Amino acid sequence: MDGHSGYNQIFIAEEDVHKTAFRCPGSIGTFEYVVMPFALKNAGATYQRAMNAIFHDMISRNLEVYIDNVVIKSKSRLGHLDDLRSAFERMRRHQLKMNPKKCAFGVSARNFLGFLVHQRGIKIDKNKAKAIIDAPPPKNKKGVQSLLGQINFL
């Protein structure tokens, strides 16, 4: 599942809202953010901390979360419905919204953050590793930098 407008679901502390002020040219005015915009330097870390706090007792047991990406994992189909229910109840309680167009339910394997996740564990997606596997060994420092530039895991 993928969070819908993830960062914008996190409210900025009232005492910090003034720190986000910006002015529009002309006579449009001055504005402040009340929800976390994508451009803040620590937005990703702040969002991850919020998700860790919300799902603290479920992480590693039946749920994994990376910023706004959530995977519900279960040992059985029947257990999966219970795990989904408890995750959705938690999301509702904290007013988290998921993007239905980016959700898949009841799948036994799925690509997640460049890794293939399935019942036997987590494996590297072969398509992601292909650039590294097929690349000739670098002959100098510039070749190493070029190889690193081709790697795109996320």
Rosetta silent file (secondary structure, phi, psi, omega in degrees, C-alpha in Angstrom):
SEQUENCE: MDGHSGYNQIFIAEEDVHKTAFRCPGSIGTFEYVVMPFALKNAGATYQRAMNAIFHDMISRNLEVYIDNVVIKSKSRLGHLDDLRSAFERMRRHQLKMNPKKCAFGVSARNFLGFLVHQRGIKIDKNKAKAIIDAPPPKNKKGVQSLLGQINFL
SCORE:     score description
SCORE:     0.000 S_00000001
   1 L     0.000  153.480 -177.929    0.000    0.000    0.000 S_00000001
   2 E  -128.047  131.318  179.677    1.107    3.536   -0.639 S_00000001
   3 E   -62.720  137.035  178.671    0.199    6.569    1.471 S_00000001
   4 L   -84.263  116.550 -177.381   -2.026    9.101   -0.299 S_00000001
   5 L    48.870   48.889 -171.419   -0.212   12.463   -0.270 S_00000001
   6 H   -40.654  -59.804 -174.973    1.786   10.976    2.572 S_00000001
   7 H   -61.786  -34.010 -178.035    3.729   13.941    3.892 S_00000001
   8 H   -71.304   -1.802  175.970    0.655   16.166    3.739 S_00000001
   9 H   -90.227   -7.772 -179.197   -1.010   13.913    6.321 S_00000001
  10 L   -99.800  118.158  179.669    1.468   15.018    8.999 S_00000001
  11 E   -79.186  142.891  176.395    0.487   18.255   10.742 S_00000001
  12 L   -81.592  138.814  178.295    3.204   20.729   11.689 S_00000001
  13 L   -56.740  136.690 -175.017    3.341   21.581   15.394 S_00000001
  14 H   -53.515  -37.284 -178.669    1.482   24.841   15.956 S_00000001
  15 H   -73.110  -11.065  179.946    4.547   26.489   17.484 S_00000001
  16 H  -106.106   -6.691 -176.812    6.577   25.673   14.325 S_00000001
  17 H   -56.844  -40.941 -178.014    4.096   26.786   11.648 S_00000001
  18 H   -61.247  -22.657 -179.800    5.602   30.300   11.486 S_00000001
  19 H   -72.926  -12.538 -178.923    8.944   28.741   10.463 S_00000001
  20 H  -100.671    8.765 -174.909    7.408   27.613    7.162 S_00000001
  21 L   -61.812  142.621  174.700    6.249   31.092    6.086 S_00000001
  22 E  -146.053  154.924 -177.304    6.793   32.142    2.475 S_00000001
  23 E  -114.335  136.728  175.474    5.779   35.150    0.442 S_00000001
  24 E   -94.127  144.783 -178.566    4.258   35.152   -3.009 S_00000001
  25 L   -61.874  155.323  178.711    5.264   37.913   -5.429 S_00000001
  26 L    75.733 -147.773 -176.009    2.973   40.871   -5.915 S_00000001
  27 L  -102.091   22.960 -178.881   -0.026   41.367   -3.700 S_00000001
  28 L   -68.472  -44.540  175.097   -0.950   37.695   -3.347 S_00000001
  29 E   127.689 -174.329  179.261    0.262   37.543    0.253 S_00000001
  30 E  -111.184  140.696 -176.409    2.229   35.575    2.821 S_00000001
  31 E  -133.447  159.771  175.893    1.420   31.961    3.632 S_00000001
  32 L  -133.829  145.683  176.219    2.392   29.260    6.143 S_00000001
  33 L   -81.379  139.412  171.791    2.198   25.500    5.890 S_00000001
  34 L  -107.638  -16.039  172.722    0.027   23.696    8.442 S_00000001
  35 E  -118.880  159.484 -175.028    0.918   20.259    7.043 S_00000001
  36 L   -70.867  119.749  175.888    4.379   19.004    6.201 S_00000001
  37 L   -80.590  162.231 -179.507    5.412   19.918    2.636 S_00000001
  38 L   -67.093  -25.454 -170.220    7.663   17.643    0.576 S_00000001
  39 L   -79.692  -11.374 -178.820   10.440   20.228    0.374 S_00000001
  40 L   -66.383  140.842 -174.664   11.451   20.271    4.042 S_00000001
  41 L   -57.441  -42.726 -175.912   14.909   18.802    4.596 S_00000001
  42 L  -101.353   19.521 -177.326   13.856   16.327    7.298 S_00000001
  43 H   -59.145  -45.159 -179.670   10.393   15.529    5.906 S_00000001
  44 H   -61.258  -46.009 -179.729   11.283   11.911    5.066 S_00000001
  45 H   -66.541  -38.921  178.982   12.799   11.212    8.470 S_00000001
  46 H   -64.619  -43.503  179.667    9.892   12.910   10.248 S_00000001
  47 H   -64.668  -42.630  179.282    7.352   10.877    8.287 S_00000001
  48 H   -61.673  -41.905  178.009    9.246    7.638    8.982 S_00000001
  49 H   -61.644  -40.384  178.766    9.311    8.424   12.721 S_00000001
  50 H   -63.354  -44.767  179.509    5.555    9.048   12.649 S_00000001
  51 H   -65.263  -39.066  177.798    4.917    5.722   10.882 S_00000001
  52 H   -62.954  -39.251  179.358    7.226    3.905   13.318 S_00000001
  53 H   -68.785  -40.726 -178.737    5.295    5.402   16.249 S_00000001
  54 H   -66.282  -44.345 -173.824    1.906    4.522   14.741 S_00000001
  55 L  -106.639   21.890 -171.237    2.804    0.917   13.851 S_00000001
  56 L   -50.668  -41.368 -176.584    5.453    0.267   16.536 S_00000001
  57 L   -85.337   -8.343 -178.731    3.980   -3.029   17.787 S_00000001
  58 L  -101.845  -22.991 -176.669    3.193   -4.382   14.298 S_00000001
  59 E   -62.660  135.291 -177.923    6.519   -3.695   12.564 S_00000001
  60 L    77.249  -25.812  179.385    8.503   -6.882   11.825 S_00000001
  61 L   -82.369  -60.386 -179.860    5.639   -9.039   13.151 S_00000001
  62 L  -137.897   14.422 -176.935    2.988   -8.575   10.450 S_00000001
  63 E  -153.166  143.352  171.296    3.824   -5.237    8.846 S_00000001
  64 E  -127.952  143.506 -178.715    6.782   -3.451    7.270 S_00000001
  65 E  -139.104  134.132  173.839    6.847    0.258    6.556 S_00000001
  66 E  -132.274  106.326 -175.430    9.255    2.467    4.630 S_00000001
  67 L    52.565 -106.159 -177.874    8.199    6.105    4.685 S_00000001
  68 L  -105.476   13.237  177.681    4.760    5.959    2.973 S_00000001
  69 E  -102.515  128.542 -176.563    5.007    2.370    1.692 S_00000001
  70 E  -127.016  133.354  174.637    3.320   -0.301    3.806 S_00000001
  71 E  -121.299  126.504  173.997    3.392   -4.094    3.411 S_00000001
  72 E   -99.910  123.402 -177.519    1.090   -6.328    5.450 S_00000001
  73 L  -120.679  141.972 -176.379    2.543   -9.837    5.671 S_00000001
  74 L  -143.864  156.041  179.760    0.849  -12.922    7.033 S_00000001
  75 L   -84.044  -21.474 -179.555    1.514  -16.635    7.385 S_00000001
  76 L  -142.661  162.343  178.899   -1.976  -17.661    6.181 S_00000001
  77 H   -63.369  -43.606  179.772   -4.877  -16.269    4.123 S_00000001
  78 H   -64.224  -43.139  176.760   -7.191  -16.242    7.135 S_00000001
  79 H   -63.942  -30.068 -179.292   -4.534  -14.550    9.238 S_00000001
  80 H   -64.033  -40.049  178.027   -4.030  -12.020    6.449 S_00000001
  81 H   -62.667  -41.136  177.240   -7.593  -10.752    6.820 S_00000001
  82 H   -64.809  -42.182  179.965   -7.047  -10.242   10.560 S_00000001
  83 H   -65.435  -41.223  176.424   -3.724   -8.490    9.924 S_00000001
  84 H   -61.647  -45.127 -179.083   -5.305   -6.219    7.300 S_00000001
  85 H   -58.883  -47.432 -178.194   -8.169   -5.407    9.660 S_00000001
  86 H   -67.077  -36.087  177.495   -5.850   -4.425   12.511 S_00000001
  87 H   -66.963  -43.494  179.504   -3.664   -2.327   10.176 S_00000001
  88 H   -66.594  -36.915  176.015   -6.698   -0.532    8.717 S_00000001
  89 H   -62.326  -40.793  178.131   -8.116    0.102   12.190 S_00000001
  90 H   -65.339  -42.992  178.151   -4.795    1.661   13.186 S_00000001
  91 H   -61.788  -42.402  179.110   -4.733    3.771   10.015 S_00000001
  92 H   -63.140  -44.219 -179.664   -8.292    4.949   10.659 S_00000001
  93 H   -59.631  -35.790 -178.689   -7.484    5.846   14.273 S_00000001
  94 L   -99.538    8.813  177.160   -4.534    7.979   13.102 S_00000001
  95 L    56.639   38.138  174.838   -6.390    9.311   10.037 S_00000001
  96 L   -87.197  136.116  179.466   -3.848    7.879    7.582 S_00000001
  97 L  -114.390  137.842  177.262   -5.117    7.545    4.045 S_00000001
  98 E  -105.057  152.374  178.150   -3.812    5.084    1.465 S_00000001
  99 L   -85.904  109.814 -175.689   -3.901    5.537   -2.303 S_00000001
 100 H   -62.265  -25.442  179.480   -6.272    2.807   -3.585 S_00000001
 101 H   -72.460  -16.278 -179.034   -4.686    2.921   -7.050 S_00000001
 102 H  -114.279   24.923  179.113   -1.361    1.850   -5.537 S_00000001
 103 L  -112.681  143.111  174.146   -2.678   -0.950   -3.322 S_00000001
 104 L  -135.551  132.440 -175.887   -2.625   -4.688   -4.007 S_00000001
 105 L  -120.168  145.447  174.732   -4.237   -7.197   -1.660 S_00000001
 106 L    70.944   23.002  179.481   -3.855  -10.944   -1.240 S_00000001
 107 L   -90.349  146.015 -178.908   -0.742  -11.273   -3.392 S_00000001
 108 L   -91.559  -16.566  176.687    1.803  -13.994   -2.586 S_00000001
 109 E  -150.450  146.735 -178.399    4.763  -12.099   -4.100 S_00000001
 110 E  -158.828  149.058  174.104    5.331   -8.462   -4.959 S_00000001
 111 E   -79.792  126.210 -177.483    8.068   -6.058   -5.927 S_00000001
 112 E  -137.560  112.023  178.102    8.693   -3.715   -2.982 S_00000001
 113 L    55.972   37.851  177.842   11.349   -0.994   -3.066 S_00000001
 114 L    83.986    6.398  178.208   13.380   -2.867   -5.661 S_00000001
 115 E  -120.268  148.320  175.145   13.196   -6.195   -3.831 S_00000001
 116 E   -92.002  116.922 -178.011   11.057   -9.240   -4.550 S_00000001
 117 E  -106.812  126.050  178.939    9.136  -10.083   -1.383 S_00000001
 118 E  -150.989 -177.726 -173.548    7.503  -13.518   -1.124 S_00000001
 119 L   -63.092  -22.655 -179.983    6.794  -16.316    1.356 S_00000001
 120 L   -89.569   -3.912  178.256   10.371  -17.629    1.224 S_00000001
 121 E   133.471 -152.660 -177.014   11.866  -14.254    2.082 S_00000001
 122 E  -120.480  131.171  178.396   13.286  -11.216    0.308 S_00000001
 123 E  -128.433  154.553  176.380   15.392  -11.344   -2.847 S_00000001
 124 E   -72.618  135.312  176.963   17.017   -8.701   -4.986 S_00000001
 125 L   -66.381  121.745 -176.570   15.054   -7.975   -8.162 S_00000001
 126 H   -60.475  -31.929  178.512   17.194   -9.385  -10.992 S_00000001
 127 H   -65.462  -34.614  178.811   16.219   -6.492  -13.277 S_00000001
 128 H   -72.617  -34.617 -177.393   17.657   -4.025  -10.754 S_00000001
 129 H   -83.281  -14.321 -174.767   20.903   -5.991  -10.380 S_00000001
 130 H   -57.214  -41.868 -179.284   21.354   -6.511  -14.148 S_00000001
 131 H   -60.096  -37.486 -179.342   23.179   -3.190  -14.687 S_00000001
 132 H   -76.301  -44.599 -177.344   25.768   -4.150  -12.072 S_00000001
 133 H   -63.407  -42.020 -175.945   26.122   -7.797  -13.130 S_00000001
 134 H   -83.996  -10.299 -177.062   26.529   -6.987  -16.837 S_00000001
 135 L   -73.367  139.139  175.025   28.853   -4.017  -16.386 S_00000001
 136 L   -69.854  152.577  179.849   32.519   -4.525  -17.254 S_00000001
 137 L   -62.724  139.297  179.579   34.907   -4.019  -14.336 S_00000001
 138 L   -64.746  144.169  179.934   36.042   -0.386  -14.041 S_00000001
 139 L  -103.008  -14.358  179.006   39.550    0.353  -15.258 S_00000001
 140 L  -154.362 -178.445 -177.235   39.973    3.731  -13.517 S_00000001
 141 H   -62.223  -39.395  179.929   38.343    6.146  -11.048 S_00000001
 142 H   -63.827  -35.955  177.823   36.105    7.658  -13.735 S_00000001
 143 H   -65.545  -37.253  177.195   34.807    4.165  -14.589 S_00000001
 144 H   -65.213  -44.423  179.809   33.861    3.574  -10.934 S_00000001
 145 H   -63.688  -39.036  178.811   31.963    6.889  -10.838 S_00000001
 146 H   -64.886  -41.965  178.919   30.182    6.008  -14.084 S_00000001
 147 H   -63.451  -44.854  179.871   29.158    2.599  -12.708 S_00000001
 148 H   -62.981  -32.934  178.211   27.836    4.160   -9.507 S_00000001
 149 H   -67.471  -23.589 -178.811   25.799    6.607  -11.599 S_00000001
 150 H   -83.789  -17.998 -176.282   24.028    3.679  -13.319 S_00000001
 151 L   -78.860  123.791  178.819   22.890    2.098  -10.062 S_00000001
 152 L  -140.180   94.464 -175.869   19.319    2.986   -9.202 S_00000001
 153 L   -84.652  -28.698 -176.138   17.801    0.785   -6.508 S_00000001
 154 L  -111.760    0.000    0.000   14.803    2.908   -5.554 S_00000001
